[in-house]
Every structure is written in structure tokens, then in C-alpha cells.
Amino acid sequence: MSEFSFSDHSHRRFNPLTQTWVLCSPHRAKRPWLGQVEEAANEQRPAYDPQCYLCPGNRRATGAQNAQYSSTYVFPNDYAAVHAAQPDCTRAALAQVAGTQAIGELFQAESTLGQCKVLCFSPRHDLTLPELSVDEISAVVRAWQQIYTSLSEDPDIRYVQLFENKGAMMGCSNPHPHGQVWALSDVPSEPAKEITSLLAYRQAHAEPDACLLCSYVAAELANAHAPPTNRVVLQNDSFAVLVPFWAVWPFETMIVAKTHVANVSQLDTQQVRDLAAAMQALTIRYDNLFQCSFPYSMGLHQSPTATHPDAGCCHLHLHFYPPLLRSATVRKFLVGFEMMAEPQRDLTAEQAAARLRAQDPIHYKTRTT
């Protein structure tokens, strides 16, 4: 029998952040595709759209009017997923939908409070992150810092999620480039898994400052010196952009701080600019991969708030989850086995990183030749 090959043979990879596994089946990338084909995201948009609810000076669906903003713009989400005040979910209230059997064991619910905000990245209706300058993306990062710091001071807020859904394929309801902020009274399930793993890693090592992601990014930077183990797409002084060893989505990436930074509010001026440069460089490569406006969901994972008791073990990183697989029109679906058993991917992390590294660092729309 031939020697095992990670680029040819099926295998499982472990995600130490979430304590989960992913099945890799690289040989399946050769199968023909006769399934769903999406419309390529390449529509031309004007710099200003008088019908857009997010453009400067326009009225939103609720009648509220946007400011004539010239940089980033933040406002409360008119259709927030959570609210700052509402009644508590008492045992009697739960019994209305759960009955009286096994309440507290099989039937649990709790009231969730919070705030939701919208962050417009720029006044331009037609420019996504890869088309903004590093200075303009730096303004987005500074807005994140201000929002995160302010919400961390609210005693009712115990978690702040900063994120962006880019593209209709990812459920974005308005094409004007923007992100969202959901701040909650409890830490949600996904970041809670990561914090549990980060705490366990620190407790399992003798060093009081041991950090899973510090160790991981150092190992990946060392691995980058040999092509078979290189999953680093790009890096600068403060951040590494890499395809994680355990990636689920075809071109999934992480932007990881090279030094131990608990949250975005701790970034200094140069680190803010380095994060903006890393975001621009990565998203340009995404767009160049299939010559389209590359859809993704992106979010920051960091300490739940600046004052959270476990903040010291948290390590700032950004997750990018793009769905495209083979082209601008063929996407990855998490269905069947992935829903019933565990995630599965065809392209290996090493292959995905190599393809992203090979992309031109200049956006395809601005090339002169």
C-alpha cells in the first residue's frame, strides 16, 4: 500500500479552539458538479444610492434620518435582535410554553438583554473593504475600539460581538458596506467554547501566561518556512493571516495577533494600522481568487468585554468564513453529513493557503494591465 498523503487521502483534523473535528476528503475535489449555481456577485453600484437606507442623509425604513457622514457612521439597529429592557423569563412564564414537567432539566430558557448597532464602513455605497484604503479601514478598526470600550462599561453587557456579513449569499440585507454589533447580557455558545479551551490550555501548562493562540500562531509562522506545512497567507509586524489547520469552509482564514492582545481596545496606533492592512490584503486576495466581490461572514473573537474576568486568557483574532468553493458561482453547503455528524471539506488547508498566497496583491478592478 502507498504511503499516506494528506493531499490525497481522507483524514480528520482537530480544532483545539472548539474541541471539534473536521473530516477532510481532498480526493472529492475532482468530482463533477451539477448542483446549484449562484449568480456571481459583480453588480455595479453607484457611489451614492438615493434609495439606500444606509447612504448619508437618507431616511431609513423607520423614518430616522442618517447624518451626512464622511467616514464611519454608527447608529442603533432599527430592527435589533435584542433589546435593553424587557420582562424577566420567570418559571411561570416558561411553563406557558414548556408545561410543568422537567422544567429546569429538559426545558430551560432565560431572558436575553442587549443592544444592536450598525456600523457603516464609509459613505461610499459601492466600495467594500478590499476597495477601501488602509486609512479608511483603520477608521473602521478605531470605530470598533470605541464601540467595544463603551459597551464594556455597561454593567448589563457581558459580551460584544463585532461582525460583518458581506454579500447577498451570506444573508446581507443591504449592499451598502457595513458591519454590525450585537452586545448581549450573556456569552454566546461559540465564543464560550473558545474561552473554555483557552482557559484549559493555560491551566494545563506551567506558565501563568500560557496561551493556546500565542503557541499556535508561533507554530504556524515556523511552519511557513516549508511549503508542505505553510498555511500562512500573509503577515505584517502585528498580525498573521492564515488558513487554520482545522478550517471547515473552503477558503476560511483567521487573522491572529502575533503578540498576546486580549481585545481590540488594547491595540496601539501601529497595531490598528497593521490590522487594517491585513484585512485589506486578505480581502483583496479573496476578490481576486474568482474575480468577484467575494462573500463571507467575518467576526472578531476576543475577551467578551474589556472587564470580563477571563479577559486575560483571551487572544484577539478574526474569523473569515467564505462559502465559495470552485468558482464565483459554486458554493459550499453544510448539509447532510455535516449537519448529522461533523463538518467536511474537500480542499486541504494547505492547498487553500497556497491558492490565496498566489493571488495578486492588487485588486483586479484597479489593475492597469
PDB file of N, CA, C and O in Angstrom, residues 7-59:
ATOM      1  N   SER A   7      -2.811  15.185   0.922  1.00  0.00           N
ATOM      2  CA  SER A   7      -3.438  15.822  -0.230  1.00  0.00           C
ATOM      3  C   SER A   7      -4.272  14.851  -1.063  1.00  0.00           C
ATOM      4  O   SER A   7      -4.956  15.266  -1.994  1.00  0.00           O
ATOM      5  N   ASP A   8      -4.222  13.543  -0.718  1.00  0.00           N
ATOM      6  CA  ASP A   8      -4.968  12.540  -1.480  1.00  0.00           C
ATOM      7  C   ASP A   8      -5.908  11.689  -0.634  1.00  0.00           C
ATOM      8  O   ASP A   8      -6.905  11.179  -1.147  1.00  0.00           O
ATOM      9  N   HIS A   9      -5.596  11.515   0.640  1.00  0.00           N
ATOM     10  CA  HIS A   9      -6.329  10.553   1.451  1.00  0.00           C
ATOM     11  C   HIS A   9      -7.194  11.244   2.504  1.00  0.00           C
ATOM     12  O   HIS A   9      -6.815  12.289   3.054  1.00  0.00           O
ATOM     13  N   SER A  10      -8.340  10.653   2.781  1.00  0.00           N
ATOM     14  CA  SER A  10      -9.261  11.234   3.753  1.00  0.00           C
ATOM     15  C   SER A  10      -8.690  11.130   5.162  1.00  0.00           C
ATOM     16  O   SER A  10      -8.007  10.166   5.518  1.00  0.00           O
ATOM     17  N   HIS A  11      -8.986  12.151   5.969  1.00  0.00           N
ATOM     18  CA  HIS A  11      -8.487  12.209   7.333  1.00  0.00           C
ATOM     19  C   HIS A  11      -9.316  13.211   8.125  1.00  0.00           C
ATOM     20  O   HIS A  11     -10.091  13.983   7.556  1.00  0.00           O
ATOM     21  N   ARG A  12      -9.176  13.186   9.437  1.00  0.00           N
ATOM     22  CA  ARG A  12      -9.868  14.143  10.308  1.00  0.00           C
ATOM     23  C   ARG A  12      -8.831  15.055  10.958  1.00  0.00           C
ATOM     24  O   ARG A  12      -7.714  14.625  11.253  1.00  0.00           O
ATOM     25  N   ARG A  13      -9.224  16.315  11.156  1.00  0.00           N
ATOM     26  CA  ARG A  13      -8.346  17.278  11.816  1.00  0.00           C
ATOM     27  C   ARG A  13      -9.074  17.871  13.032  1.00  0.00           C
ATOM     28  O   ARG A  13     -10.272  18.145  12.967  1.00  0.00           O
ATOM     29  N   PHE A  14      -8.311  18.111  14.082  1.00  0.00           N
ATOM     30  CA  PHE A  14      -8.875  18.555  15.367  1.00  0.00           C
ATOM     31  C   PHE A  14      -8.748  20.062  15.518  1.00  0.00           C
ATOM     32  O   PHE A  14      -7.707  20.645  15.211  1.00  0.00           O
ATOM     33  N   ASN A  15      -9.819  20.679  15.973  1.00  0.00           N
ATOM     34  CA  ASN A  15      -9.830  22.109  16.268  1.00  0.00           C
ATOM     35  C   ASN A  15      -9.702  22.289  17.784  1.00  0.00           C
ATOM     36  O   ASN A  15     -10.666  22.068  18.521  1.00  0.00           O
ATOM     37  N   PRO A  16      -8.528  22.704  18.278  1.00  0.00           N
ATOM     38  CA  PRO A  16      -8.346  22.837  19.722  1.00  0.00           C
ATOM     39  C   PRO A  16      -9.108  24.016  20.319  1.00  0.00           C
ATOM     40  O   PRO A  16      -9.285  24.078  21.530  1.00  0.00           O
ATOM     41  N   LEU A  17      -9.560  24.944  19.482  1.00  0.00           N
ATOM     42  CA  LEU A  17     -10.324  26.087  19.995  1.00  0.00           C
ATOM     43  C   LEU A  17     -11.744  25.696  20.374  1.00  0.00           C
ATOM     44  O   LEU A  17     -12.293  26.211  21.353  1.00  0.00           O
ATOM     45  N   THR A  18     -12.348  24.818  19.596  1.00  0.00           N
ATOM     46  CA  THR A  18     -13.732  24.425  19.858  1.00  0.00           C
ATOM     47  C   THR A  18     -13.875  22.969  20.282  1.00  0.00           C
ATOM     48  O   THR A  18     -14.994  22.508  20.531  1.00  0.00           O
ATOM     49  N   GLN A  19     -12.743  22.244  20.336  1.00  0.00           N
ATOM     50  CA  GLN A  19     -12.743  20.829  20.722  1.00  0.00           C
ATOM     51  C   GLN A  19     -13.627  20.008  19.785  1.00  0.00           C
ATOM     52  O   GLN A  19     -14.386  19.122  20.211  1.00  0.00           O
ATOM     53  N   THR A  20     -13.532  20.293  18.479  1.00  0.00           N
ATOM     54  CA  THR A  20     -14.317  19.577  17.477  1.00  0.00           C
ATOM     55  C   THR A  20     -13.399  19.076  16.374  1.00  0.00           C
ATOM     56  O   THR A  20     -12.236  19.479  16.270  1.00  0.00           O
ATOM     57  N   TRP A  21     -13.925  18.192  15.526  1.00  0.00           N
ATOM     58  CA  TRP A  21     -13.167  17.608  14.425  1.00  0.00           C
ATOM     59  C   TRP A  21     -13.802  17.996  13.094  1.00  0.00           C
ATOM     60  O   TRP A  21     -14.999  18.283  13.017  1.00  0.00           O
ATOM     61  N   VAL A  22     -12.994  17.974  12.036  1.00  0.00           N
ATOM     62  CA  VAL A  22     -13.478  18.183  10.680  1.00  0.00           C
ATOM     63  C   VAL A  22     -12.931  17.063   9.800  1.00  0.00           C
ATOM     64  O   VAL A  22     -11.753  16.697   9.911  1.00  0.00           O
ATOM     65  N   LEU A  23     -13.785  16.505   8.957  1.00  0.00           N
ATOM     66  CA  LEU A  23     -13.379  15.457   8.024  1.00  0.00           C
ATOM     67  C   LEU A  23     -12.852  16.105   6.744  1.00  0.00           C
ATOM     68  O   LEU A  23     -13.536  16.949   6.155  1.00  0.00           O
ATOM     69  N   CYS A  24     -11.647  15.736   6.326  1.00  0.00           N
ATOM     70  CA  CYS A  24     -11.057  16.254   5.086  1.00  0.00           C
ATOM     71  C   CYS A  24     -11.046  15.137   4.043  1.00  0.00           C
ATOM     72  O   CYS A  24     -10.530  14.045   4.300  1.00  0.00           O
ATOM     73  N   SER A  25     -11.592  15.430   2.867  1.00  0.00           N
ATOM     74  CA  SER A  25     -11.676  14.449   1.777  1.00  0.00           C
ATOM     75  C   SER A  25     -11.137  15.088   0.504  1.00  0.00           C
ATOM     76  O   SER A  25     -11.905  15.410  -0.418  1.00  0.00           O
ATOM     77  N   PRO A  26      -9.815  15.281   0.398  1.00  0.00           N
ATOM     78  CA  PRO A  26      -9.253  16.044  -0.725  1.00  0.00           C
ATOM     79  C   PRO A  26      -9.532  15.435  -2.096  1.00  0.00           C
ATOM     80  O   PRO A  26      -9.610  16.162  -3.095  1.00  0.00           O
ATOM     81  N   HIS A  27      -9.712  14.120  -2.162  1.00  0.00           N
ATOM     82  CA  HIS A  27      -9.964  13.469  -3.450  1.00  0.00           C
ATOM     83  C   HIS A  27     -11.325  13.849  -4.025  1.00  0.00           C
ATOM     84  O   HIS A  27     -11.548  13.745  -5.231  1.00  0.00           O
ATOM     85  N   ARG A  28     -12.244  14.333  -3.183  1.00  0.00           N
ATOM     86  CA  ARG A  28     -13.589  14.694  -3.645  1.00  0.00           C
ATOM     87  C   ARG A  28     -13.615  15.979  -4.477  1.00  0.00           C
ATOM     88  O   ARG A  28     -14.607  16.268  -5.154  1.00  0.00           O
ATOM     89  N   ALA A  29     -12.539  16.732  -4.448  1.00  0.00           N
ATOM     90  CA  ALA A  29     -12.490  17.967  -5.241  1.00  0.00           C
ATOM     91  C   ALA A  29     -12.529  17.672  -6.742  1.00  0.00           C
ATOM     92  O   ALA A  29     -12.796  18.569  -7.548  1.00  0.00           O
ATOM     93  N   LYS A  30     -12.267  16.421  -7.103  1.00  0.00           N
ATOM     94  CA  LYS A  30     -12.244  16.048  -8.524  1.00  0.00           C
ATOM     95  C   LYS A  30     -13.630  15.679  -9.066  1.00  0.00           C
ATOM     96  O   LYS A  30     -13.788  15.485 -10.274  1.00  0.00           O
ATOM     97  N   ARG A  31     -14.637  15.584  -8.183  1.00  0.00           N
ATOM     98  CA  ARG A  31     -15.943  15.124  -8.650  1.00  0.00           C
ATOM     99  C   ARG A  31     -16.627  16.199  -9.486  1.00  0.00           C
ATOM    100  O   ARG A  31     -16.457  17.398  -9.236  1.00  0.00           O
ATOM    101  N   PRO A  32     -17.430  15.803 -10.486  1.00  0.00           N
ATOM    102  CA  PRO A  32     -18.140  16.790 -11.315  1.00  0.00           C
ATOM    103  C   PRO A  32     -19.236  17.475 -10.511  1.00  0.00           C
ATOM    104  O   PRO A  32     -19.765  16.905  -9.548  1.00  0.00           O
ATOM    105  N   TRP A  33     -19.567  18.722 -10.901  1.00  0.00           N
ATOM    106  CA  TRP A  33     -20.587  19.482 -10.183  1.00  0.00           C
ATOM    107  C   TRP A  33     -21.765  19.776 -11.113  1.00  0.00           C
ATOM    108  O   TRP A  33     -21.634  20.460 -12.116  1.00  0.00           O
ATOM    109  N   LEU A  34     -22.932  19.243 -10.748  1.00  0.00           N
ATOM    110  CA  LEU A  34     -24.159  19.523 -11.483  1.00  0.00           C
ATOM    111  C   LEU A  34     -25.213  20.104 -10.547  1.00  0.00           C
ATOM    112  O   LEU A  34     -26.407  20.102 -10.856  1.00  0.00           O
ATOM    113  N   GLY A  35     -24.766  20.606  -9.394  1.00  0.00           N
ATOM    114  CA  GLY A  35     -25.677  21.145  -8.391  1.00  0.00           C
ATOM    115  C   GLY A  35     -25.978  22.623  -8.613  1.00  0.00           C
ATOM    116  O   GLY A  35     -25.814  23.166  -9.712  1.00  0.00           O
ATOM    117  N   GLN A  36     -26.401  23.278  -7.542  1.00  0.00           N
ATOM    118  CA  GLN A  36     -26.831  24.674  -7.616  1.00  0.00           C
ATOM    119  C   GLN A  36     -25.690  25.583  -8.035  1.00  0.00           C
ATOM    120  O   GLN A  36     -24.557  25.451  -7.576  1.00  0.00           O
ATOM    121  N   VAL A  37     -25.996  26.527  -8.906  1.00  0.00           N
ATOM    122  CA  VAL A  37     -25.040  27.535  -9.352  1.00  0.00           C
ATOM    123  C   VAL A  37     -25.590  28.905  -8.971  1.00  0.00           C
ATOM    124  O   VAL A  37     -26.737  29.234  -9.283  1.00  0.00           O
ATOM    125  N   GLU A  38     -24.778  29.694  -8.261  1.00  0.00           N
ATOM    126  CA  GLU A  38     -25.205  31.011  -7.805  1.00  0.00           C
ATOM    127  C   GLU A  38     -24.917  32.069  -8.866  1.00  0.00           C
ATOM    128  O   GLU A  38     -24.133  31.864  -9.792  1.00  0.00           O
ATOM    129  N   GLU A  39     -25.518  33.217  -8.691  1.00  0.00           N
ATOM    130  CA  GLU A  39     -25.210  34.358  -9.549  1.00  0.00           C
ATOM    131  C   GLU A  39     -23.950  35.026  -9.030  1.00  0.00           C
ATOM    132  O   GLU A  39     -23.816  35.273  -7.833  1.00  0.00           O
ATOM    133  N   ALA A  40     -22.993  35.287  -9.901  1.00  0.00           N
ATOM    134  CA  ALA A  40     -21.737  35.906  -9.489  1.00  0.00           C
ATOM    135  C   ALA A  40     -21.996  37.302  -8.940  1.00  0.00           C
ATOM    136  O   ALA A  40     -22.774  38.075  -9.499  1.00  0.00           O
ATOM    137  N   ALA A  41     -21.329  37.625  -7.818  1.00  0.00           N
ATOM    138  CA  ALA A  41     -21.512  38.925  -7.166  1.00  0.00           C
ATOM    139  C   ALA A  41     -20.602  39.963  -7.808  1.00  0.00           C
ATOM    140  O   ALA A  41     -19.510  40.247  -7.327  1.00  0.00           O
ATOM    141  N   ASN A  42     -21.041  40.520  -8.918  1.00  0.00           N
ATOM    142  CA  ASN A  42     -20.228  41.502  -9.636  1.00  0.00           C
ATOM    143  C   ASN A  42     -21.048  42.702 -10.101  1.00  0.00           C
ATOM    144  O   ASN A  42     -20.685  43.378 -11.047  1.00  0.00           O
ATOM    145  N   GLU A  43     -22.168  42.952  -9.398  1.00  0.00           N
ATOM    146  CA  GLU A  43     -23.019  44.052  -9.830  1.00  0.00           C
ATOM    147  C   GLU A  43     -22.304  45.390  -9.648  1.00  0.00           C
ATOM    148  O   GLU A  43     -21.519  45.572  -8.716  1.00  0.00           O
ATOM    149  N   GLN A  44     -22.581  46.322 -10.545  1.00  0.00           N
ATOM    150  CA  GLN A  44     -22.010  47.659 -10.459  1.00  0.00           C
ATOM    151  C   GLN A  44     -22.972  48.537  -9.647  1.00  0.00           C
ATOM    152  O   GLN A  44     -24.166  48.609  -9.945  1.00  0.00           O
ATOM    153  N   ARG A  45     -22.458  49.204  -8.632  1.00  0.00           N
ATOM    154  CA  ARG A  45     -23.283  50.052  -7.791  1.00  0.00           C
ATOM    155  C   ARG A  45     -22.804  51.491  -7.869  1.00  0.00           C
ATOM    156  O   ARG A  45     -21.604  51.747  -8.034  1.00  0.00           O
ATOM    157  N   PRO A  46     -23.694  52.453  -7.688  1.00  0.00           N
ATOM    158  CA  PRO A  46     -23.291  53.856  -7.698  1.00  0.00           C
ATOM    159  C   PRO A  46     -22.597  54.229  -6.396  1.00  0.00           C
ATOM    160  O   PRO A  46     -22.754  53.543  -5.378  1.00  0.00           O
ATOM    161  N   ALA A  47     -21.843  55.308  -6.400  1.00  0.00           N
ATOM    162  CA  ALA A  47     -21.185  55.784  -5.181  1.00  0.00           C
ATOM    163  C   ALA A  47     -22.213  56.216  -4.139  1.00  0.00           C
ATOM    164  O   ALA A  47     -21.971  56.114  -2.932  1.00  0.00           O
ATOM    165  N   TYR A  48     -23.354  56.695  -4.618  1.00  0.00           N
ATOM    166  CA  TYR A  48     -24.449  57.094  -3.730  1.00  0.00           C
ATOM    167  C   TYR A  48     -25.759  56.597  -4.325  1.00  0.00           C
ATOM    168  O   TYR A  48     -26.001  56.739  -5.526  1.00  0.00           O
ATOM    169  N   ASP A  49     -26.592  55.985  -3.484  1.00  0.00           N
ATOM    170  CA  ASP A  49     -27.878  55.482  -3.936  1.00  0.00           C
ATOM    171  C   ASP A  49     -28.982  56.179  -3.133  1.00  0.00           C
ATOM    172  O   ASP A  49     -29.086  55.977  -1.914  1.00  0.00           O
ATOM    173  N   PRO A  50     -29.789  56.997  -3.777  1.00  0.00           N
ATOM    174  CA  PRO A  50     -30.831  57.729  -3.040  1.00  0.00           C
ATOM    175  C   PRO A  50     -31.872  56.818  -2.397  1.00  0.00           C
ATOM    176  O   PRO A  50     -32.594  57.253  -1.496  1.00  0.00           O
ATOM    177  N   GLN A  51     -31.944  55.559  -2.820  1.00  0.00           N
ATOM    178  CA  GLN A  51     -32.907  54.616  -2.262  1.00  0.00           C
ATOM    179  C   GLN A  51     -32.312  53.760  -1.140  1.00  0.00           C
ATOM    180  O   GLN A  51     -33.031  52.955  -0.529  1.00  0.00           O
ATOM    181  N   CYS A  52     -31.006  53.926  -0.869  1.00  0.00           N
ATOM    182  CA  CYS A  52     -30.335  53.086   0.134  1.00  0.00           C
ATOM    183  C   CYS A  52     -30.598  53.616   1.542  1.00  0.00           C
ATOM    184  O   CYS A  52     -30.410  54.806   1.808  1.00  0.00           O
ATOM    185  N   TYR A  53     -30.979  52.736   2.447  1.00  0.00           N
ATOM    186  CA  TYR A  53     -31.246  53.129   3.827  1.00  0.00           C
ATOM    187  C   TYR A  53     -29.985  53.489   4.612  1.00  0.00           C
ATOM    188  O   TYR A  53     -30.087  54.048   5.706  1.00  0.00           O
ATOM    189  N   LEU A  54     -28.809  53.174   4.060  1.00  0.00           N
ATOM    190  CA  LEU A  54     -27.569  53.410   4.795  1.00  0.00           C
ATOM    191  C   LEU A  54     -26.716  54.553   4.229  1.00  0.00           C
ATOM    192  O   LEU A  54     -25.741  54.952   4.859  1.00  0.00           O
ATOM    193  N   CYS A  55     -27.047  55.052   3.063  1.00  0.00           N
ATOM    194  CA  CYS A  55     -26.260  56.135   2.472  1.00  0.00           C
ATOM    195  C   CYS A  55     -26.447  57.437   3.267  1.00  0.00           C
ATOM    196  O   CYS A  55     -27.486  57.649   3.900  1.00  0.00           O
ATOM    197  N   PRO A  56     -25.443  58.312   3.239  1.00  0.00           N
ATOM    198  CA  PRO A  56     -25.505  59.568   4.001  1.00  0.00           C
ATOM    199  C   PRO A  56     -26.737  60.401   3.664  1.00  0.00           C
ATOM    200  O   PRO A  56     -27.100  60.558   2.495  1.00  0.00           O
ATOM    201  N   GLY A  57     -27.372  60.931   4.710  1.00  0.00           N
ATOM    202  CA  GLY A  57     -28.502  61.832   4.535  1.00  0.00           C
ATOM    203  C   GLY A  57     -29.821  61.178   4.214  1.00  0.00           C
ATOM    204  O   GLY A  57     -30.867  61.841   4.247  1.00  0.00           O
ATOM    205  N   ASN A  58     -29.826  59.890   3.903  1.00  0.00           N
ATOM    206  CA  ASN A  58     -31.062  59.206   3.519  1.00  0.00           C
ATOM    207  C   ASN A  58     -31.903  58.831   4.735  1.00  0.00           C
ATOM    208  O   ASN A  58     -31.385  58.683   5.852  1.00  0.00           O
ATOM    209  N   ARG A  59     -33.196  58.654   4.501  1.00  0.00           N
ATOM    210  CA  ARG A  59     -34.083  58.178   5.561  1.00  0.00           C
ATOM    211  C   ARG A  59     -34.131  56.653   5.540  1.00  0.00           C
ATOM    212  O   ARG A  59     -34.173  56.034   4.488  1.00  0.00           O
TER     213      ARG A  59
END
